[in-house]
PDB file of C-alpha atoms in Angstrom:
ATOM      1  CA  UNK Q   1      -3.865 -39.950 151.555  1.00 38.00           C
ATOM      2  CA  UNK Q   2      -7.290 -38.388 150.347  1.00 37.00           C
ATOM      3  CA  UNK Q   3      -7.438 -41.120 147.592  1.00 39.00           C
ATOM      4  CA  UNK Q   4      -8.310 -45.042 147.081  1.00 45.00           C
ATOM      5  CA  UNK Q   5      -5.194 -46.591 145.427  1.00 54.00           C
ATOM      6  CA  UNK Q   6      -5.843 -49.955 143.990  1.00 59.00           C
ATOM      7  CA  UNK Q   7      -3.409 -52.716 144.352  1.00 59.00           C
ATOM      8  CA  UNK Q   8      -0.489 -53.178 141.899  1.00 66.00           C
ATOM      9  CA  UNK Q   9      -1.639 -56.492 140.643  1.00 65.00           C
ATOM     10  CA  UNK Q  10      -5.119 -57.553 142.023  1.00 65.00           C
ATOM     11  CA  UNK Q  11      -6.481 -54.134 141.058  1.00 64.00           C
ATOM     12  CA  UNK Q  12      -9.290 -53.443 137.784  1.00 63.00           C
ATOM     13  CA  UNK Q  13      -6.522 -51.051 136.703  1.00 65.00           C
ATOM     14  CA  UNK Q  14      -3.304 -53.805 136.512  1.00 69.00           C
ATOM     15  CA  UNK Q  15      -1.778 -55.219 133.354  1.00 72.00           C
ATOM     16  CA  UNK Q  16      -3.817 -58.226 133.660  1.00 70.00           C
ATOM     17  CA  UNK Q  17      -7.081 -57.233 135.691  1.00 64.00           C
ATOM     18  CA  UNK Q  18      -7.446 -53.991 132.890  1.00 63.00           C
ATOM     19  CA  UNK Q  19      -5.269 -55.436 130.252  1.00 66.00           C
ATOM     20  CA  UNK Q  20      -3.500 -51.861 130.861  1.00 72.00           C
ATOM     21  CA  UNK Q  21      -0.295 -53.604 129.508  1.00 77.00           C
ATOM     22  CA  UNK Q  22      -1.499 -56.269 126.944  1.00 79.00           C
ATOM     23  CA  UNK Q  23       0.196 -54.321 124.264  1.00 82.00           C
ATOM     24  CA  UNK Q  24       3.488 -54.435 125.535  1.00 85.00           C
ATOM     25  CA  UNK Q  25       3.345 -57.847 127.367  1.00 85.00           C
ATOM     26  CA  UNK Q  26       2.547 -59.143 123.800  1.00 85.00           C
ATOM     27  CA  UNK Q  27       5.332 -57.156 121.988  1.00 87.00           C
ATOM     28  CA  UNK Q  28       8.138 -57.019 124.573  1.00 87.00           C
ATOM     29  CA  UNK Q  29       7.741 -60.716 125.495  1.00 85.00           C
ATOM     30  CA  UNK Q  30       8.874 -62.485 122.003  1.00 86.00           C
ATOM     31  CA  UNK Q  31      12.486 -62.337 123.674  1.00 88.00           C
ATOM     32  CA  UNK Q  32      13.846 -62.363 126.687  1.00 89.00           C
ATOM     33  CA  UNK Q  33      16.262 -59.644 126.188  1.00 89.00           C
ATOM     34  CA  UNK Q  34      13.604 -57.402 124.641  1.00 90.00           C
ATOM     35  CA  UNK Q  35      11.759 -57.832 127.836  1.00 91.00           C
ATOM     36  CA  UNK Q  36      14.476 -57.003 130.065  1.00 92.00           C
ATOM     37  CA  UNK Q  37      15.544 -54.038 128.098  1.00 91.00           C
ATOM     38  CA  UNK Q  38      12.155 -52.727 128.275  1.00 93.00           C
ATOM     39  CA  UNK Q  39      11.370 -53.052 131.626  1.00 92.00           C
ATOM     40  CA  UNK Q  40      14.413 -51.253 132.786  1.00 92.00           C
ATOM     41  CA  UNK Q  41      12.574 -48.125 130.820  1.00 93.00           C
ATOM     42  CA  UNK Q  42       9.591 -48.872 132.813  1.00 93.00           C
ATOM     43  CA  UNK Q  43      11.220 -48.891 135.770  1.00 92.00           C
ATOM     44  CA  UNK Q  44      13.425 -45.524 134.509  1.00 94.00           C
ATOM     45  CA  UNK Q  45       9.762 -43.827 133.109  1.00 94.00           C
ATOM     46  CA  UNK Q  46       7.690 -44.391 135.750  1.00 92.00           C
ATOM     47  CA  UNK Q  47       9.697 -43.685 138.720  1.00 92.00           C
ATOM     48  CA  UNK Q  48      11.276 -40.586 137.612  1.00 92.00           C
ATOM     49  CA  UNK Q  49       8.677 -39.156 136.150  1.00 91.00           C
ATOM     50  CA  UNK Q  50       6.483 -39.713 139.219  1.00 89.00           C
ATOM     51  CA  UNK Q  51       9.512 -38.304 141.189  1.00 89.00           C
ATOM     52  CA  UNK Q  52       9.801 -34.642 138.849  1.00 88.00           C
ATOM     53  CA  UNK Q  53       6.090 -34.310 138.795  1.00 84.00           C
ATOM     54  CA  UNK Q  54       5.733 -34.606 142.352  1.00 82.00           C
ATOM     55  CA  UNK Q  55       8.585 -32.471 143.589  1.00 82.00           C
ATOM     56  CA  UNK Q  56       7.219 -29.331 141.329  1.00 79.00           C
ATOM     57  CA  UNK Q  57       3.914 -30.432 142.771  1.00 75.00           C
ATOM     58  CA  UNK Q  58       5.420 -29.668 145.759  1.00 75.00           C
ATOM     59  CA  UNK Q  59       7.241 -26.354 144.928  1.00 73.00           C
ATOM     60  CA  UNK Q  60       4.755 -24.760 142.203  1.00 69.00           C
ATOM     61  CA  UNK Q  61       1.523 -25.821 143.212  1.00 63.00           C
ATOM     62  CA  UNK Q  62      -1.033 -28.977 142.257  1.00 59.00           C
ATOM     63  CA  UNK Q  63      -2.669 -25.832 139.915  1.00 59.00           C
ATOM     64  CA  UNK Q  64       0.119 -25.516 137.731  1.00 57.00           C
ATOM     65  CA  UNK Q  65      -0.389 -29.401 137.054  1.00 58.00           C
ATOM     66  CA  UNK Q  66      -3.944 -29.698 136.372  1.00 56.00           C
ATOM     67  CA  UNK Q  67      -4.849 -33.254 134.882  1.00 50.00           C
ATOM     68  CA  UNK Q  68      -7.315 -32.015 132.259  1.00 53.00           C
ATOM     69  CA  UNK Q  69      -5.584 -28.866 130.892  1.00 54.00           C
ATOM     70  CA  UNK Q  70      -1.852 -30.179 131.332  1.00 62.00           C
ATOM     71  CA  UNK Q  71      -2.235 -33.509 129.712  1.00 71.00           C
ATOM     72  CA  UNK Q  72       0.731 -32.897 126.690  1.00 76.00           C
ATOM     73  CA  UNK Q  73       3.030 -31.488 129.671  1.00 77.00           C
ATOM     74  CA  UNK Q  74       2.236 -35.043 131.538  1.00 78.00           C
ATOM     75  CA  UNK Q  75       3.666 -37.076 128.201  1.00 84.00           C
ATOM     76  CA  UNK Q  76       6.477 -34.638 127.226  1.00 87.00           C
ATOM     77  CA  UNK Q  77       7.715 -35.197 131.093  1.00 88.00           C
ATOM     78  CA  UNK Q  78       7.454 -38.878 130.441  1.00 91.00           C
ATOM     79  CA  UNK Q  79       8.912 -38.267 126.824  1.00 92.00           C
ATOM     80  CA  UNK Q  80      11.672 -36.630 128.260  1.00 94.00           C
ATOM     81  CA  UNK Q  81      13.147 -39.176 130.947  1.00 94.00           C
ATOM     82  CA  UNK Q  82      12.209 -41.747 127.640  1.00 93.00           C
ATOM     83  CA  UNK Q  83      14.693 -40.120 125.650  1.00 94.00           C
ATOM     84  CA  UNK Q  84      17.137 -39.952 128.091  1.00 95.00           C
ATOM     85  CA  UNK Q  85      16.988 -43.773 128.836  1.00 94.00           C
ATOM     86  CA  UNK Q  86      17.248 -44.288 125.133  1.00 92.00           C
ATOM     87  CA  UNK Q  87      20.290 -42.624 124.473  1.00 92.00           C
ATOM     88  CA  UNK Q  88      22.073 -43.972 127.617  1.00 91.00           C
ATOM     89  CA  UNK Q  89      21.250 -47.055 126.272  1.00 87.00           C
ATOM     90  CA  UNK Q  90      21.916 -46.080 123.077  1.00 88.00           C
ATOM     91  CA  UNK Q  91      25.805 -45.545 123.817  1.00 87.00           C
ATOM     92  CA  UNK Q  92      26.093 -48.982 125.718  1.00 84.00           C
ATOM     93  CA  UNK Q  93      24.305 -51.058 122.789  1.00 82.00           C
ATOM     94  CA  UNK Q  94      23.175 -49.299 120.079  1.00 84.00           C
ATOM     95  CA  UNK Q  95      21.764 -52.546 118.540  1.00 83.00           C
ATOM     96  CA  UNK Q  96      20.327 -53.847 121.583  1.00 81.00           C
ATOM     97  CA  UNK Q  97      18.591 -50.628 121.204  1.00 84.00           C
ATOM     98  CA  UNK Q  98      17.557 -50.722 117.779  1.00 85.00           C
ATOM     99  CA  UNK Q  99      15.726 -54.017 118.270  1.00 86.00           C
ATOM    100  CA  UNK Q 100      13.483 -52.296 120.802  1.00 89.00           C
ATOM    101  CA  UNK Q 101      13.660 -48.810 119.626  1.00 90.00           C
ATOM    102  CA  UNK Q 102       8.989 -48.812 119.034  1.00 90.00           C
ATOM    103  CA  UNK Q 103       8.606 -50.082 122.184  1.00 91.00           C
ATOM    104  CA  UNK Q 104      10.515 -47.721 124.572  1.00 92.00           C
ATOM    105  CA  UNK Q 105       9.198 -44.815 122.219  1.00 91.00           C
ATOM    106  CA  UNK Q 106       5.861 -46.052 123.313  1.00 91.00           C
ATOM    107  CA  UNK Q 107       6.285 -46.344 126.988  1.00 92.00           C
ATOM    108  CA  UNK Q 108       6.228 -42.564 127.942  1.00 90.00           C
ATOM    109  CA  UNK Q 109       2.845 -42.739 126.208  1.00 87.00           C
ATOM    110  CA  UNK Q 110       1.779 -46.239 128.362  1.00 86.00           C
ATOM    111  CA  UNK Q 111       2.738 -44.353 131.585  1.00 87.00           C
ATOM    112  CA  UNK Q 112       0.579 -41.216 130.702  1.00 83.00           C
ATOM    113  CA  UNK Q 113      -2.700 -43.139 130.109  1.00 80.00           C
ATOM    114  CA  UNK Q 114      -1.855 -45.069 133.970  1.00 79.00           C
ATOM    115  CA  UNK Q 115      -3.539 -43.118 135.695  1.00 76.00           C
ATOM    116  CA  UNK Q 116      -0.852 -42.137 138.530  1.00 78.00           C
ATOM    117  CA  UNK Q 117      -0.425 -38.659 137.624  1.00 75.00           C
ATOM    118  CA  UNK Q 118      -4.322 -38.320 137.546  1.00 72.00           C
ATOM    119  CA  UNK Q 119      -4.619 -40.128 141.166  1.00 74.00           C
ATOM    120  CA  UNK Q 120      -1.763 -36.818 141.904  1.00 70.00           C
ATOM    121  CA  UNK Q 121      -3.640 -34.018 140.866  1.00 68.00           C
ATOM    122  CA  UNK Q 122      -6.693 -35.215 142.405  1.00 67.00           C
ATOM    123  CA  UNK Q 123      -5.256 -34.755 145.948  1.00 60.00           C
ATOM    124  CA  UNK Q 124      -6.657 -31.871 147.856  1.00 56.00           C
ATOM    125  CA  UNK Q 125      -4.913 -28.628 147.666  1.00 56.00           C
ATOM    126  CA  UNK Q 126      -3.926 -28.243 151.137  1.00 54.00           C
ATOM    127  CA  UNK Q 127      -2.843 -32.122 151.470  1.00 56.00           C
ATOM    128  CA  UNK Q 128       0.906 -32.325 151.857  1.00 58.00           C
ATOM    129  CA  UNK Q 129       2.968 -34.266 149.176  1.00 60.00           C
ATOM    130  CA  UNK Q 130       4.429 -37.349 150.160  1.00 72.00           C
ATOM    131  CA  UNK Q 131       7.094 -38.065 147.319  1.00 77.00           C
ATOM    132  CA  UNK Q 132       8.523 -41.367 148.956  1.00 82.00           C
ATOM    133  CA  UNK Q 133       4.707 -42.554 148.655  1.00 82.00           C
ATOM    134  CA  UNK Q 134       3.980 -41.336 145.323  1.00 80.00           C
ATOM    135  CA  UNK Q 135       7.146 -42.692 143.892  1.00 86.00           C
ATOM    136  CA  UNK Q 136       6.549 -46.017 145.551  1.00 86.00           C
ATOM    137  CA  UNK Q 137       3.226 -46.520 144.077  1.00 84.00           C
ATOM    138  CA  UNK Q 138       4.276 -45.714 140.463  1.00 86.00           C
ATOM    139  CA  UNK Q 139       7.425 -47.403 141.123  1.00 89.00           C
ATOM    140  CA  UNK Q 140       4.950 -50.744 142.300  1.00 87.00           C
ATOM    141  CA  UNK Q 141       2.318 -50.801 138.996  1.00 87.00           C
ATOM    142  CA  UNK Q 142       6.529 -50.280 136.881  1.00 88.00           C
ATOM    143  CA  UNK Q 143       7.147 -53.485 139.006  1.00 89.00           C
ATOM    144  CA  UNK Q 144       4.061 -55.327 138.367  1.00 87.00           C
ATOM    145  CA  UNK Q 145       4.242 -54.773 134.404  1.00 88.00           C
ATOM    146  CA  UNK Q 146       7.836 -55.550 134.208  1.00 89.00           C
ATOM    147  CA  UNK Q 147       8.309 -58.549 136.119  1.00 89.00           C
ATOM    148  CA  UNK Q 148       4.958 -59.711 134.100  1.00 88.00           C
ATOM    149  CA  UNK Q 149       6.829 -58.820 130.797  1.00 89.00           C
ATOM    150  CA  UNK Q 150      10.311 -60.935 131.826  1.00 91.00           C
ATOM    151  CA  UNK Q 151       7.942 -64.013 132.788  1.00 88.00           C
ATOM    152  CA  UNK Q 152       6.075 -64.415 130.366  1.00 88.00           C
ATOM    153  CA  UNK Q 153       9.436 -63.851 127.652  1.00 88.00           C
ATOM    154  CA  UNK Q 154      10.740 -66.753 129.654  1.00 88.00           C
ATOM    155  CA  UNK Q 155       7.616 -68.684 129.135  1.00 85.00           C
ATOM    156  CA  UNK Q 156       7.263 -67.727 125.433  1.00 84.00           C
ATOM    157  CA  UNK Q 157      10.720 -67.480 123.920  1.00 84.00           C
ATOM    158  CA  UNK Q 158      11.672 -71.240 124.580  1.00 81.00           C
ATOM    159  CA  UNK Q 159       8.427 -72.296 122.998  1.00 79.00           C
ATOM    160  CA  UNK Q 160       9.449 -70.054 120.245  1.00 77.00           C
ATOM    161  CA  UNK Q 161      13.004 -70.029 119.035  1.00 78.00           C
ATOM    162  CA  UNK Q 162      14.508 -72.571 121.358  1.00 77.00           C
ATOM    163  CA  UNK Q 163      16.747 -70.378 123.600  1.00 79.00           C
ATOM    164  CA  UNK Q 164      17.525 -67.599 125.942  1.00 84.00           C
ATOM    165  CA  UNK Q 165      18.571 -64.134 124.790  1.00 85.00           C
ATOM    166  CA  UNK Q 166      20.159 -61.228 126.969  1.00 86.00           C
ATOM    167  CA  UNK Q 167      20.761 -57.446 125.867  1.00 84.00           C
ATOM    168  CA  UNK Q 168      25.017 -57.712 125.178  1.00 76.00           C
ATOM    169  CA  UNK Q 169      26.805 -54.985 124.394  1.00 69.00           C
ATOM    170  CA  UNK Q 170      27.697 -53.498 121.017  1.00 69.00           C
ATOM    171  CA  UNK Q 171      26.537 -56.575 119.350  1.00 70.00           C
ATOM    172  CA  UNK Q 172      23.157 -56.819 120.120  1.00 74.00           C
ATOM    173  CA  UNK Q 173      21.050 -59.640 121.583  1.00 80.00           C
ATOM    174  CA  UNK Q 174      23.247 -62.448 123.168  1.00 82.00           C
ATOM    175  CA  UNK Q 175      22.222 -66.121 123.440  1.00 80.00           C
ATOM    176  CA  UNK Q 176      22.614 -67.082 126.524  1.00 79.00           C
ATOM    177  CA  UNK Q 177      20.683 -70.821 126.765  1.00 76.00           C
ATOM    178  CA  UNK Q 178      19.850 -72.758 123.580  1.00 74.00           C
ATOM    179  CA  UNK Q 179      17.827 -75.857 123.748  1.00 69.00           C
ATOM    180  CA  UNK Q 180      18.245 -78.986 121.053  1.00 65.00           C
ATOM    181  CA  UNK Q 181      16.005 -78.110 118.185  1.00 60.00           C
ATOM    182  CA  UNK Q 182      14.400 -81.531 118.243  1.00 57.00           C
ATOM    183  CA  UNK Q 183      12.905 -81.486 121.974  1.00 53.00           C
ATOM    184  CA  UNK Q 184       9.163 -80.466 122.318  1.00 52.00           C
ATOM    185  CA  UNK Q 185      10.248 -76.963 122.966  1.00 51.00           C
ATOM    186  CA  UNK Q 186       9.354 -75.482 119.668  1.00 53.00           C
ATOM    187  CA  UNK Q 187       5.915 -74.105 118.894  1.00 61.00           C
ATOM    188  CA  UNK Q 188       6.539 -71.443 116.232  1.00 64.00           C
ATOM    189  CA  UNK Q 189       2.927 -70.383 116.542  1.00 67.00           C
ATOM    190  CA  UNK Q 190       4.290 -68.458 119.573  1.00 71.00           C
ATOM    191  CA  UNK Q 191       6.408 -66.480 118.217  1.00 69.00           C
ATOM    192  CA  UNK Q 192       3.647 -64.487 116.625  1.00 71.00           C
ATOM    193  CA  UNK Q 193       1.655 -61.807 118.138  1.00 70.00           C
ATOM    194  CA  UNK Q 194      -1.694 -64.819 117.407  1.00 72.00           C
ATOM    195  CA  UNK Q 195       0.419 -67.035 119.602  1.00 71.00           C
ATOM    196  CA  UNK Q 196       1.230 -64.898 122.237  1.00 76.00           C
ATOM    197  CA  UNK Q 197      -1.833 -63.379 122.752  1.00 79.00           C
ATOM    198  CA  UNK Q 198      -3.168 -67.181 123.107  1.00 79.00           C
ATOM    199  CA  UNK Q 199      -0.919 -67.807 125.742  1.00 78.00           C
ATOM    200  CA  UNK Q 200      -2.166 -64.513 127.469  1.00 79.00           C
ATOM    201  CA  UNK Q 201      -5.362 -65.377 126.924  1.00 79.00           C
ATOM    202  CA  UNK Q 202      -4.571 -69.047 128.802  1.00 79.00           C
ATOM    203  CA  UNK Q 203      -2.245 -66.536 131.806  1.00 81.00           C
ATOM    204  CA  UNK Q 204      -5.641 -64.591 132.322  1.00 79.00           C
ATOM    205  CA  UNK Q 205      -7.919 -67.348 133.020  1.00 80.00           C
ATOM    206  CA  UNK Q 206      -5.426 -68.216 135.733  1.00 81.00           C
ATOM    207  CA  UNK Q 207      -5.034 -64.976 136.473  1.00 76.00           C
ATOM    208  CA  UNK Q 208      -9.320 -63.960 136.917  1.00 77.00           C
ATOM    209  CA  UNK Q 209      -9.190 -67.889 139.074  1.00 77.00           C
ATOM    210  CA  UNK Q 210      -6.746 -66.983 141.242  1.00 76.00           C
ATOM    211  CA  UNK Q 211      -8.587 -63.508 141.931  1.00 73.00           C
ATOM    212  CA  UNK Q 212     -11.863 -64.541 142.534  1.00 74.00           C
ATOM    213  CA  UNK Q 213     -10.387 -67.080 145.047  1.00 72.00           C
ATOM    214  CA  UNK Q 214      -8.506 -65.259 146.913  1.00 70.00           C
ATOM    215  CA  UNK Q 215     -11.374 -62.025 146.727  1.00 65.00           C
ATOM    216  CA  UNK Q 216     -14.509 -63.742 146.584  1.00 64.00           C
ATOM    217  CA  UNK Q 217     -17.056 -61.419 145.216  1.00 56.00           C
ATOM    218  CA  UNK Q 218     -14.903 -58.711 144.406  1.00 55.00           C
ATOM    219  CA  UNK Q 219     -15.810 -57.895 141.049  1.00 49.00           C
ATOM    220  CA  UNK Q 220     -13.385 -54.735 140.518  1.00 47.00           C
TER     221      UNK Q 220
END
């Protein structure tokens, strides 16, 4: 490839090297089911979109993609496969859906501002497209994000309400583990954005260790 890709999670450009995701780590991760229901549309968003834009790459040309003049085509792509995963969803568990219904409007939106269809266009004209690679890499930062989101909701939900939620079906939000209300488990300051961003703050420091550690005098 004619590019420099940076890694998924150590990179400056990952949801907790560039706080690329902060927004929805915060918002997604109050419940466990919220987190799971939105990192399926990561998942859904990012690797289908990657997929479409790189297979009319392919067929029409990297010029009829241009980053900088093509930007609203980029987001109504993403927009697109959004909307799609929204009303699937939609028809399995409407509420489920409702409960969630800002954040997976929002993730088209996260996946533009990524940077993966920029690191596209900027191949050379004459490279040849490699859609199993391209797909892979968007498919990696989806990864990365989403399995950060369903952690931390595991972290943060028991220190917040006591229990375990799962998307159900036409009723909503299931409980699936509740813990005794008088165990040191509950810390309502978590359950607000303050809280949560606290803990973040607390999974970054550990995060920024762990980095310079294992990449000593890496500073991107």
């Amino acid at each position: 490839m004619g590019i420099d890709r940076q890694h998924s999670f150590w990179g400056s450009g990952s949801p907790l090297g560039g706080l690329t995701g902060a927004g929805l780590l915060v918002m997604a991760s109050a419940r466990l089911s919220w987190a799971i229901t939105t990192a399926g549309c990561v998942f859904w968003v990012y690797g289908l979109t990657t997929f479409t834009f790189s297979l009319l790459s392919s067929v029409l040309g990297k010029k009829a993609f241009s980053a900088g003049e093509n930007k609203v085509l980029h987001i109504c792509l993403a927009s697109f496969w959004g909307s799609l995963y929204l009303l699937i969803f939609w028809l399995m568990c409407p509420f489920a859906v409702l409960e969630v219904f800002l954040l997976l409007l929002i993730i088209p939106l996260y996946f533009a501002s990524s940077g993966i269809i920029e690191q596209l266009t900027l191949l050379p004209e004459n490279s040849n497209h490699d859609i199993f690679e391209d797909v892979s890499d968007a498919v990696s930062q989806a990864a990365v994000l989403s399995v950060l989101m369903i952690l931390f909701s595991i972290i943060r939900e028991p220190f917040s309400y006591c229990s375990l939620s799962f998307p159900g079906t036409y009723q909503g939000m299931i409980t699936i583990m509740y813990f005794k209300s008088n165990s040191f488990f509950p810390i309502g300051i978590f359950s607000a954005s303050a809280g949560a961003l606290i803990l973040l703050g607390y999974l970054i420091c550990l995060y920024q260790y762990s980095k310079n550690y294992i990449f000593p005098g890496d500073k991107k």
